[in-house]
PDB file of C-alpha atoms in Angstrom:
ATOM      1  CA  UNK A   1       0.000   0.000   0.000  1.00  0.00           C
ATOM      2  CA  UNK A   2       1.295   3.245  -0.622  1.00  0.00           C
ATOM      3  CA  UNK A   3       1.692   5.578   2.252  1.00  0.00           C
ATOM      4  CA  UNK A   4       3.620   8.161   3.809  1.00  0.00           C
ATOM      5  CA  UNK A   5       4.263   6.926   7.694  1.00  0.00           C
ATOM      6  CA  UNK A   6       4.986   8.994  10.557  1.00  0.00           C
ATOM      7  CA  UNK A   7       6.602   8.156  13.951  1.00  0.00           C
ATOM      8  CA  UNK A   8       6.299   8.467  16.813  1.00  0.00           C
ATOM      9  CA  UNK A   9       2.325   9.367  16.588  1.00  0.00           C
ATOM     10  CA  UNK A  10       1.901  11.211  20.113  1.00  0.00           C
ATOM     11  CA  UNK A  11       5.216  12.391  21.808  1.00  0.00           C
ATOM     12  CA  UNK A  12       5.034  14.834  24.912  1.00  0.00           C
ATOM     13  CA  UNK A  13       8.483  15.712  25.998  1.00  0.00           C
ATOM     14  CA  UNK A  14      10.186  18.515  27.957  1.00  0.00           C
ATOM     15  CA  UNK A  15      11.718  21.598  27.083  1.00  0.00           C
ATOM     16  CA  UNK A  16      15.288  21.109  25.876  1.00  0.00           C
ATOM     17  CA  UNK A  17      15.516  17.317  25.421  1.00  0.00           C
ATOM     18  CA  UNK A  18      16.089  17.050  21.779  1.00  0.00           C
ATOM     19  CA  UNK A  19      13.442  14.386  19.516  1.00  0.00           C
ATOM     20  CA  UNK A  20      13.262  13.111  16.134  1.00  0.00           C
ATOM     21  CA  UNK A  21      10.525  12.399  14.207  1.00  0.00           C
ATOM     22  CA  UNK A  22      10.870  10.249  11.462  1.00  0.00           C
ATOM     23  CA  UNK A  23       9.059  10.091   8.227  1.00  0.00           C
ATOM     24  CA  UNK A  24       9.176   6.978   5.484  1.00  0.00           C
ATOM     25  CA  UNK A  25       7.450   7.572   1.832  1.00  0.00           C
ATOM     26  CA  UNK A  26       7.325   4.090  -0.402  1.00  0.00           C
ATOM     27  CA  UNK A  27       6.360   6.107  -3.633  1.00  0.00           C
ATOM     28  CA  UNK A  28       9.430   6.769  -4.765  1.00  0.00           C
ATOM     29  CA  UNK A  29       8.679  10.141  -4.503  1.00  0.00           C
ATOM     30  CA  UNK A  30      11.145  13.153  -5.003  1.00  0.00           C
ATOM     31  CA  UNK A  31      10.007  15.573  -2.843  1.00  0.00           C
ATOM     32  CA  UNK A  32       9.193  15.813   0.593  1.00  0.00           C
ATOM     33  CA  UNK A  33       8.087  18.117   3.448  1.00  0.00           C
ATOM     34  CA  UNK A  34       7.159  18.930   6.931  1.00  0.00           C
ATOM     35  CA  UNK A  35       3.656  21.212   8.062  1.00  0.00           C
ATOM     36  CA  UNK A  36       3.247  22.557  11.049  1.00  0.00           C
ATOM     37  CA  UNK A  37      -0.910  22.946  11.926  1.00  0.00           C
ATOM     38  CA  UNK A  38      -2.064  25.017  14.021  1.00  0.00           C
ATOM     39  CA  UNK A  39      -5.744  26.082  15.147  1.00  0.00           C
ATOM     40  CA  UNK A  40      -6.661  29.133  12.738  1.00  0.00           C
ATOM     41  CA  UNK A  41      -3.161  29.042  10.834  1.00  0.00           C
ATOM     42  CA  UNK A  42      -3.464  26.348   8.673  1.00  0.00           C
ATOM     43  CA  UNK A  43      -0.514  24.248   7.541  1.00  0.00           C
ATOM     44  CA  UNK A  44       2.893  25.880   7.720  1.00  0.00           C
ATOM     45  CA  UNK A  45       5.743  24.352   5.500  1.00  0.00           C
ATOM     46  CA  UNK A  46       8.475  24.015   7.965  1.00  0.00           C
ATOM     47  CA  UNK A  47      11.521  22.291   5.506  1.00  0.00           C
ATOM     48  CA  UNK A  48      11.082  20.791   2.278  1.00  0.00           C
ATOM     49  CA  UNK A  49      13.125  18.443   0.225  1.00  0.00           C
ATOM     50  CA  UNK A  50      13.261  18.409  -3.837  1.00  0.00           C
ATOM     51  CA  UNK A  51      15.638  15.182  -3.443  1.00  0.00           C
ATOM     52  CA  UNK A  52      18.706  12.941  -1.977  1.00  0.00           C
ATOM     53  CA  UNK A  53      21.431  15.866   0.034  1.00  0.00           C
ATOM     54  CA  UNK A  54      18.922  18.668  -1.180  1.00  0.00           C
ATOM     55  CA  UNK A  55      17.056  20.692   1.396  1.00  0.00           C
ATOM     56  CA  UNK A  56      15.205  24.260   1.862  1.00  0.00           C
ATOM     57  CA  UNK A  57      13.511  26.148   4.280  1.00  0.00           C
ATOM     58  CA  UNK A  58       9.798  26.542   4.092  1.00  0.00           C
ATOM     59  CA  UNK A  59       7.994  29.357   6.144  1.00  0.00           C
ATOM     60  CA  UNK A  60       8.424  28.413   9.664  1.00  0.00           C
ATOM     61  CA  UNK A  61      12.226  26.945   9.492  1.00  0.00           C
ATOM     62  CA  UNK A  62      13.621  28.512  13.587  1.00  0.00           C
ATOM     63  CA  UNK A  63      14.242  25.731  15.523  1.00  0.00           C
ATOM     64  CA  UNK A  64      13.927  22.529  13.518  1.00  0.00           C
ATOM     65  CA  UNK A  65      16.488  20.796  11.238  1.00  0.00           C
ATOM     66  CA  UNK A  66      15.827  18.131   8.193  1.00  0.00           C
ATOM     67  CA  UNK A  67      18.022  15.661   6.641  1.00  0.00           C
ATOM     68  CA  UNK A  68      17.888  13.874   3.559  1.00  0.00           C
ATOM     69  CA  UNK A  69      20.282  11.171   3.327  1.00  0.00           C
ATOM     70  CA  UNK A  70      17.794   8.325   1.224  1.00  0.00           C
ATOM     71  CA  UNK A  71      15.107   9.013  -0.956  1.00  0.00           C
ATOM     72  CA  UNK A  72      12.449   7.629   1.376  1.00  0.00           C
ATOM     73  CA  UNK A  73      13.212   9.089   4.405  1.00  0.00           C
ATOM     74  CA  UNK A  74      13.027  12.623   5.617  1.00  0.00           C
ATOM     75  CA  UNK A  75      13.232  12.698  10.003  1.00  0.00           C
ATOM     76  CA  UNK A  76      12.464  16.044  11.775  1.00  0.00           C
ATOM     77  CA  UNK A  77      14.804  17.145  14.488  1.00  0.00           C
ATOM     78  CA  UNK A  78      13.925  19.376  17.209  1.00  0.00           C
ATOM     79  CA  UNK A  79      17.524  20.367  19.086  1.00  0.00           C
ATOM     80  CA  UNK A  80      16.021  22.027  21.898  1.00  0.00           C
ATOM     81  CA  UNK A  81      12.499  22.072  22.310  1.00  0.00           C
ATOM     82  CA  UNK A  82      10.178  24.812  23.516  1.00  0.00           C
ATOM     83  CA  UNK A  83       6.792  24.808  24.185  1.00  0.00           C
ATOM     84  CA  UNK A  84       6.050  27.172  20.658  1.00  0.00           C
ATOM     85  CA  UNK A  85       6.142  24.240  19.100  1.00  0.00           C
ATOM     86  CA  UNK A  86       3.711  22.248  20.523  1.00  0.00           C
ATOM     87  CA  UNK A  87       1.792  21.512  17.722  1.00  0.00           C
ATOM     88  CA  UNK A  88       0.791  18.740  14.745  1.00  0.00           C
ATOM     89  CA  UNK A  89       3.192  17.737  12.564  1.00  0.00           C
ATOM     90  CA  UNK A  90       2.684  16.128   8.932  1.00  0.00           C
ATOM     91  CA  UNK A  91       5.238  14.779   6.810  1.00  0.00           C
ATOM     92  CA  UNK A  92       4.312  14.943   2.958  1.00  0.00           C
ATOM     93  CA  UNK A  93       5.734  13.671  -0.165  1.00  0.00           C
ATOM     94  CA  UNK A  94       4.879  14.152  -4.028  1.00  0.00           C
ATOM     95  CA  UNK A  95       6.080  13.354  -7.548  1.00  0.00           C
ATOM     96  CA  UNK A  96       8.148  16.501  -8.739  1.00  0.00           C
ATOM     97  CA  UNK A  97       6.565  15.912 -12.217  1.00  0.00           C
ATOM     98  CA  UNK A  98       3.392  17.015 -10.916  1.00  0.00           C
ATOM     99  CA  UNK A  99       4.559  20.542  -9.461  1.00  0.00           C
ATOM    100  CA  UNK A 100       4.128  19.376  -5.730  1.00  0.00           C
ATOM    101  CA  UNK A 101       0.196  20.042  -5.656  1.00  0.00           C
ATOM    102  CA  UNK A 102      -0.474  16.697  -4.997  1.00  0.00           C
ATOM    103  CA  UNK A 103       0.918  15.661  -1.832  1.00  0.00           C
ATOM    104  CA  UNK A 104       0.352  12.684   0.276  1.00  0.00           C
ATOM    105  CA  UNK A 105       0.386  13.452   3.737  1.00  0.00           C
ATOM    106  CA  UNK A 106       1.161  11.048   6.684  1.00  0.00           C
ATOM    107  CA  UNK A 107      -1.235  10.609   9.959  1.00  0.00           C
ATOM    108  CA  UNK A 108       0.494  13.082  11.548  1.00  0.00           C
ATOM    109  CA  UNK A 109       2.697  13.723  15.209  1.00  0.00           C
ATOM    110  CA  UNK A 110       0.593  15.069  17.868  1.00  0.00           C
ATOM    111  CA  UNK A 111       4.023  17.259  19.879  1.00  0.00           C
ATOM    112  CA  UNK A 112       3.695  18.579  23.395  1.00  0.00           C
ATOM    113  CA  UNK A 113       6.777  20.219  24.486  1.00  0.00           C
ATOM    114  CA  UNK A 114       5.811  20.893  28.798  1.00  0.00           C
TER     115      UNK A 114
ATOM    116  CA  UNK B   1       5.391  35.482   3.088  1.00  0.00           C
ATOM    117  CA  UNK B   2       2.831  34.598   0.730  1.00  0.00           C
ATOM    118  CA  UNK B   3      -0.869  34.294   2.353  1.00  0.00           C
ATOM    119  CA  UNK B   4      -4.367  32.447   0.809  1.00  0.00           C
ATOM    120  CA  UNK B   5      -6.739  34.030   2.869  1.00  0.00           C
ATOM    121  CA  UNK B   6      -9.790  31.345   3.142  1.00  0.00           C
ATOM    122  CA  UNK B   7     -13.282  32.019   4.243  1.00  0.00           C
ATOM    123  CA  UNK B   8     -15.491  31.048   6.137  1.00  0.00           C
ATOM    124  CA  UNK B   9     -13.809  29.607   8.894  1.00  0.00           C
ATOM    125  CA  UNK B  10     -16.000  26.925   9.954  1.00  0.00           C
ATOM    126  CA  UNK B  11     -20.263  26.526   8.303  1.00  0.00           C
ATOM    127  CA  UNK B  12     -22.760  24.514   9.482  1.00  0.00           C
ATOM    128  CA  UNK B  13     -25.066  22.902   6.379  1.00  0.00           C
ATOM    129  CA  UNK B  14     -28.324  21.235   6.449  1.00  0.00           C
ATOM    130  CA  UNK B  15     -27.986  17.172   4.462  1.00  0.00           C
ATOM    131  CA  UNK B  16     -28.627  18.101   0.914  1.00  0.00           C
ATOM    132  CA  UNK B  17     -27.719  21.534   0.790  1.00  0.00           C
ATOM    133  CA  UNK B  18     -24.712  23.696  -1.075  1.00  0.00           C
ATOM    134  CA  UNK B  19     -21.313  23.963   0.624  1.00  0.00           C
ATOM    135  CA  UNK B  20     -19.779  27.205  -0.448  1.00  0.00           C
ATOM    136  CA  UNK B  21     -16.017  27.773   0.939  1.00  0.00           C
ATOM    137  CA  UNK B  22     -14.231  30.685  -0.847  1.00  0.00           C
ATOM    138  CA  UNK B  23     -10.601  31.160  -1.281  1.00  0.00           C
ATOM    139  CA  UNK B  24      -8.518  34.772  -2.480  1.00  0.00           C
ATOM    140  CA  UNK B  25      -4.379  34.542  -2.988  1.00  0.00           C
ATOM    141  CA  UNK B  26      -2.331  37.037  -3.720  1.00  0.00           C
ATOM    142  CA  UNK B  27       0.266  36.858  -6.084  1.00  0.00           C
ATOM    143  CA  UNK B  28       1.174  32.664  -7.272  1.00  0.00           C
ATOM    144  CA  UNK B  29       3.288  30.689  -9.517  1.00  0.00           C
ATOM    145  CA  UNK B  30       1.394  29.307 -12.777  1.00  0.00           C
ATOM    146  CA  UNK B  31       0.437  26.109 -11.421  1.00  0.00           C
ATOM    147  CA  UNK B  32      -2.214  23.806 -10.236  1.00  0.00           C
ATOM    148  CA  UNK B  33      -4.433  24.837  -7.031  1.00  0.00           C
ATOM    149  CA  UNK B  34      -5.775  22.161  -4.939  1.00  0.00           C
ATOM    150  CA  UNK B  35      -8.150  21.889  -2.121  1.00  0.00           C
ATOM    151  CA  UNK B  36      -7.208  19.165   0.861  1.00  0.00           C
ATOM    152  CA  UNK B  37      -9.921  17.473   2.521  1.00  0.00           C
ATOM    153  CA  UNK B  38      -8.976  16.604   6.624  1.00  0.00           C
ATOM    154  CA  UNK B  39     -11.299  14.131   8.710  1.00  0.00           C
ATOM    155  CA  UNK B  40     -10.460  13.890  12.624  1.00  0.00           C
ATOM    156  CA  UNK B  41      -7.161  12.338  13.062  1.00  0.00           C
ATOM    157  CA  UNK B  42      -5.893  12.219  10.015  1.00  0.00           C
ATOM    158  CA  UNK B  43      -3.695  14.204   7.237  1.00  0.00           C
ATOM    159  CA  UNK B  44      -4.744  16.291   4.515  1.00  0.00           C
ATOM    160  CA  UNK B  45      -5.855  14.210   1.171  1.00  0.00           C
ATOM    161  CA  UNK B  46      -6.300  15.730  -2.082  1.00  0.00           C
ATOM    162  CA  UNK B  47      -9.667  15.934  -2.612  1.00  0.00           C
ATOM    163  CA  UNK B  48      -9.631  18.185  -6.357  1.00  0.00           C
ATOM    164  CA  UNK B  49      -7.108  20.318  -8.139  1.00  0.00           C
ATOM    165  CA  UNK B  50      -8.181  22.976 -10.720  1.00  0.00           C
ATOM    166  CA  UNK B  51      -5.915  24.188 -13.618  1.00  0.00           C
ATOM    167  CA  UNK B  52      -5.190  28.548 -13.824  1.00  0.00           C
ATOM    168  CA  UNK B  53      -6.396  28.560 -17.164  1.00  0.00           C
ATOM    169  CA  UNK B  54      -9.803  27.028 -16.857  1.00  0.00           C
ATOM    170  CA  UNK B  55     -12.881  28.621 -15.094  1.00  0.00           C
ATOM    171  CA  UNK B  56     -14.191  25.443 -13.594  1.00  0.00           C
ATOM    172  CA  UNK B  57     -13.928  21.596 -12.754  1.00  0.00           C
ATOM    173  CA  UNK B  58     -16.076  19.506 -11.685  1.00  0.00           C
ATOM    174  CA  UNK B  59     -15.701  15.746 -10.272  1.00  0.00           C
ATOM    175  CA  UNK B  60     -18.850  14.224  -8.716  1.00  0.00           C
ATOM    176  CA  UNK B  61     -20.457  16.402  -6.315  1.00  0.00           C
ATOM    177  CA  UNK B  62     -17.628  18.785  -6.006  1.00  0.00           C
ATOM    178  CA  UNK B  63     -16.642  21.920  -8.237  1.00  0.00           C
ATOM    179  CA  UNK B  64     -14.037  24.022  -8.448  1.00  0.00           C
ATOM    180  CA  UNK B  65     -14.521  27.767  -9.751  1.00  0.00           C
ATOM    181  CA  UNK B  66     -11.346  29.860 -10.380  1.00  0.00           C
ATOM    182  CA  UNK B  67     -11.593  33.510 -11.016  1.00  0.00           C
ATOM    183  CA  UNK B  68      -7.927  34.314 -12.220  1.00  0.00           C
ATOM    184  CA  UNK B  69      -8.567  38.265 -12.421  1.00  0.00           C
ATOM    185  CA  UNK B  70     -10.159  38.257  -8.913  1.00  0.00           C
ATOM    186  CA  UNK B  71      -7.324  36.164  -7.644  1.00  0.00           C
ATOM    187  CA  UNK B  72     -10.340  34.271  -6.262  1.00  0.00           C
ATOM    188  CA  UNK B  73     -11.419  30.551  -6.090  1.00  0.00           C
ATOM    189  CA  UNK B  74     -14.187  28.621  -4.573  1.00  0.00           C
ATOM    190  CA  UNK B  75     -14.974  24.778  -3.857  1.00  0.00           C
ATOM    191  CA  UNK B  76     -18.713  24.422  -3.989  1.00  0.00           C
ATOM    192  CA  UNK B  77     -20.175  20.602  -2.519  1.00  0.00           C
ATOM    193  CA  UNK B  78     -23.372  20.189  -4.066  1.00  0.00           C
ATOM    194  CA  UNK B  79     -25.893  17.965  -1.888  1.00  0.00           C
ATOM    195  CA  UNK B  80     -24.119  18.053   1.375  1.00  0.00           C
ATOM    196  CA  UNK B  81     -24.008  14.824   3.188  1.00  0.00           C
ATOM    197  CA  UNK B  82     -22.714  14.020   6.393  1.00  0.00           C
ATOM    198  CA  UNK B  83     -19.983  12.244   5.433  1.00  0.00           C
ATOM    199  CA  UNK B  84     -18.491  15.350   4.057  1.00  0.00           C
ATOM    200  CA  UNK B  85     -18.080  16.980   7.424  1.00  0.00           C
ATOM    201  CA  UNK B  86     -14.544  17.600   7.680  1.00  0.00           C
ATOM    202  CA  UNK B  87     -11.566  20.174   7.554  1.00  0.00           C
ATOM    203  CA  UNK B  88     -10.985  22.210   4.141  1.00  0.00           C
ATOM    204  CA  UNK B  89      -7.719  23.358   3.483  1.00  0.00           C
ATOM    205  CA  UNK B  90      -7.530  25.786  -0.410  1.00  0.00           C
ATOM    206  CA  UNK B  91      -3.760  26.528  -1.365  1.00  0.00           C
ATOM    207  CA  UNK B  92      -2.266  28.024  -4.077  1.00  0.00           C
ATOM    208  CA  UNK B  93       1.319  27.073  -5.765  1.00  0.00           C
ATOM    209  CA  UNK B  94       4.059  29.069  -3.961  1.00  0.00           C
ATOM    210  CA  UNK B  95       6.030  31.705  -6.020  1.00  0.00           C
ATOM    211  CA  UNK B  96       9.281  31.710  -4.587  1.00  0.00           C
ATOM    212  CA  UNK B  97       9.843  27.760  -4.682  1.00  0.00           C
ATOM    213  CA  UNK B  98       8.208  24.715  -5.417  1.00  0.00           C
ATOM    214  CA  UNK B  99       5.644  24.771  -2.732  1.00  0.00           C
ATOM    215  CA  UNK B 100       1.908  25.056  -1.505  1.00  0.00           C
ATOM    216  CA  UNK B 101       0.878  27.903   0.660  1.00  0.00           C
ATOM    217  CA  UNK B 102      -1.819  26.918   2.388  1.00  0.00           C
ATOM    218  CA  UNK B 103      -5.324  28.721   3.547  1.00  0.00           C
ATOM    219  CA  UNK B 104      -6.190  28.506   7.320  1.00  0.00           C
ATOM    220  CA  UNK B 105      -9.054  25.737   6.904  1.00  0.00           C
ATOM    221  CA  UNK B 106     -12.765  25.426   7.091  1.00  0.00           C
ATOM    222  CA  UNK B 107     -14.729  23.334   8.881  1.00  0.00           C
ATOM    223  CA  UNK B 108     -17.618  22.077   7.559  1.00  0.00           C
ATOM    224  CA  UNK B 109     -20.391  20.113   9.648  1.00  0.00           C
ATOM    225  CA  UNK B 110     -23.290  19.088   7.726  1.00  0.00           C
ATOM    226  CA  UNK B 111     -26.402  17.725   9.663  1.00  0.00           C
ATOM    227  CA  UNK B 112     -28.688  15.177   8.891  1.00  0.00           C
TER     228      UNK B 112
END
């Protein structure tokens, strides 16, 4: 089945203690990105990823870093949490040929940073 | 930053009735503009995706009207049904890089 998966689904954690979040596409998909979502905001592209080694900031970059090192995967680090970024978190990925409208998201990562 | 301002922000429809959920962007790269469909605990799925250069699509019960002077476009549900009550998220292709910025969401409820 294809899918974009997302782990750890619930995390709450303290400030400071750094966390990953990983994210796994089995698409074969080029690009791939992290949303924030917040209540009345909307999704916010935190980092984005057009392929293997290549990486960009989205809107809301302060405070999180990306790596690409295999096509599939794409984890979310948080150094030093705070609680600002309590939020939900969804990984995405898409075909580039289709201009990155049609994105598959994952189930998302429900983040409480205490 | 680019915004998609999206409107309303939540609407309440009787079973059968006309979902209306309007969208206005400012300035966008050529490119497709979607609208994302979000039940409860899950992510966004692509629900229907309208071209710039045509004035409306229409798959099933759901249509897509673009207004490219306006900067304006709109996802109408025709006969509402409950199963439609969910999140609505409009976005339009980013200008700066290859990316979606999205609107802040509607939620729809439709009663039976």
């Amino acid at each position: 089945e294809a899918q974009v998966t997302q782990n750890p689904r619930y995390l709450i954690t303290v400030t400071g203690k750094k966390l990953t979040v990983t994210c796994s596409q089995n698409m074969n998909h080029e690009y791939m990105s992290w949303y924030r979502q917040d209540p009345g905001l909307g999704l916010r592209q935190i980092y984005y990823s057009m392929n293997v080694e290549v990486t960009d900031k989205g809107d809301v970059p302060e405070g999180y870093k990306v790596s690409r090192k295999e096509k599939r995967n794409f984890p979310l680090i948080l150094e030093s949490p705070s609680p600002n970024q309590t939020s939900l978190y969804f990984c995405a990925s898409s075909p580039l040929g289709r201009g990155g409208y049609e994105q598959y998201f994952g189930p998302g990562t429900r983040l409480t940073v205490t | 930053q680019q915004q998609v301002k999206q409107s309303p922000q939540s609407l309440i429809v009787q079973k059968g009735g006309i979902s209306i959920i309007n969208c206005a962007y400012e300035n966008t790269a050529f490119d497709y503009f979607p609208w994302y469909q979000q039940f409860p605990g899950k992510g966004p799925a692509l629900l229907i995706a309208i071209r710039p250069d045509v004035s409306e699509k229409k798959e099933g019960r759901f249509t897509i009207s673009f207004n490219k002077s306006a900067k304006q476009f709109s996802l109408h549900i025709m006969d509402s049904q409950p199963g439609d009550s969910a999140t609505y998220f409009c976005a339009a292709p980013h200008t700066g890089r290859r990316a979606l910025t999205f609107g802040s969401g509607t939620r729809l409820q439709v009663q039976p």
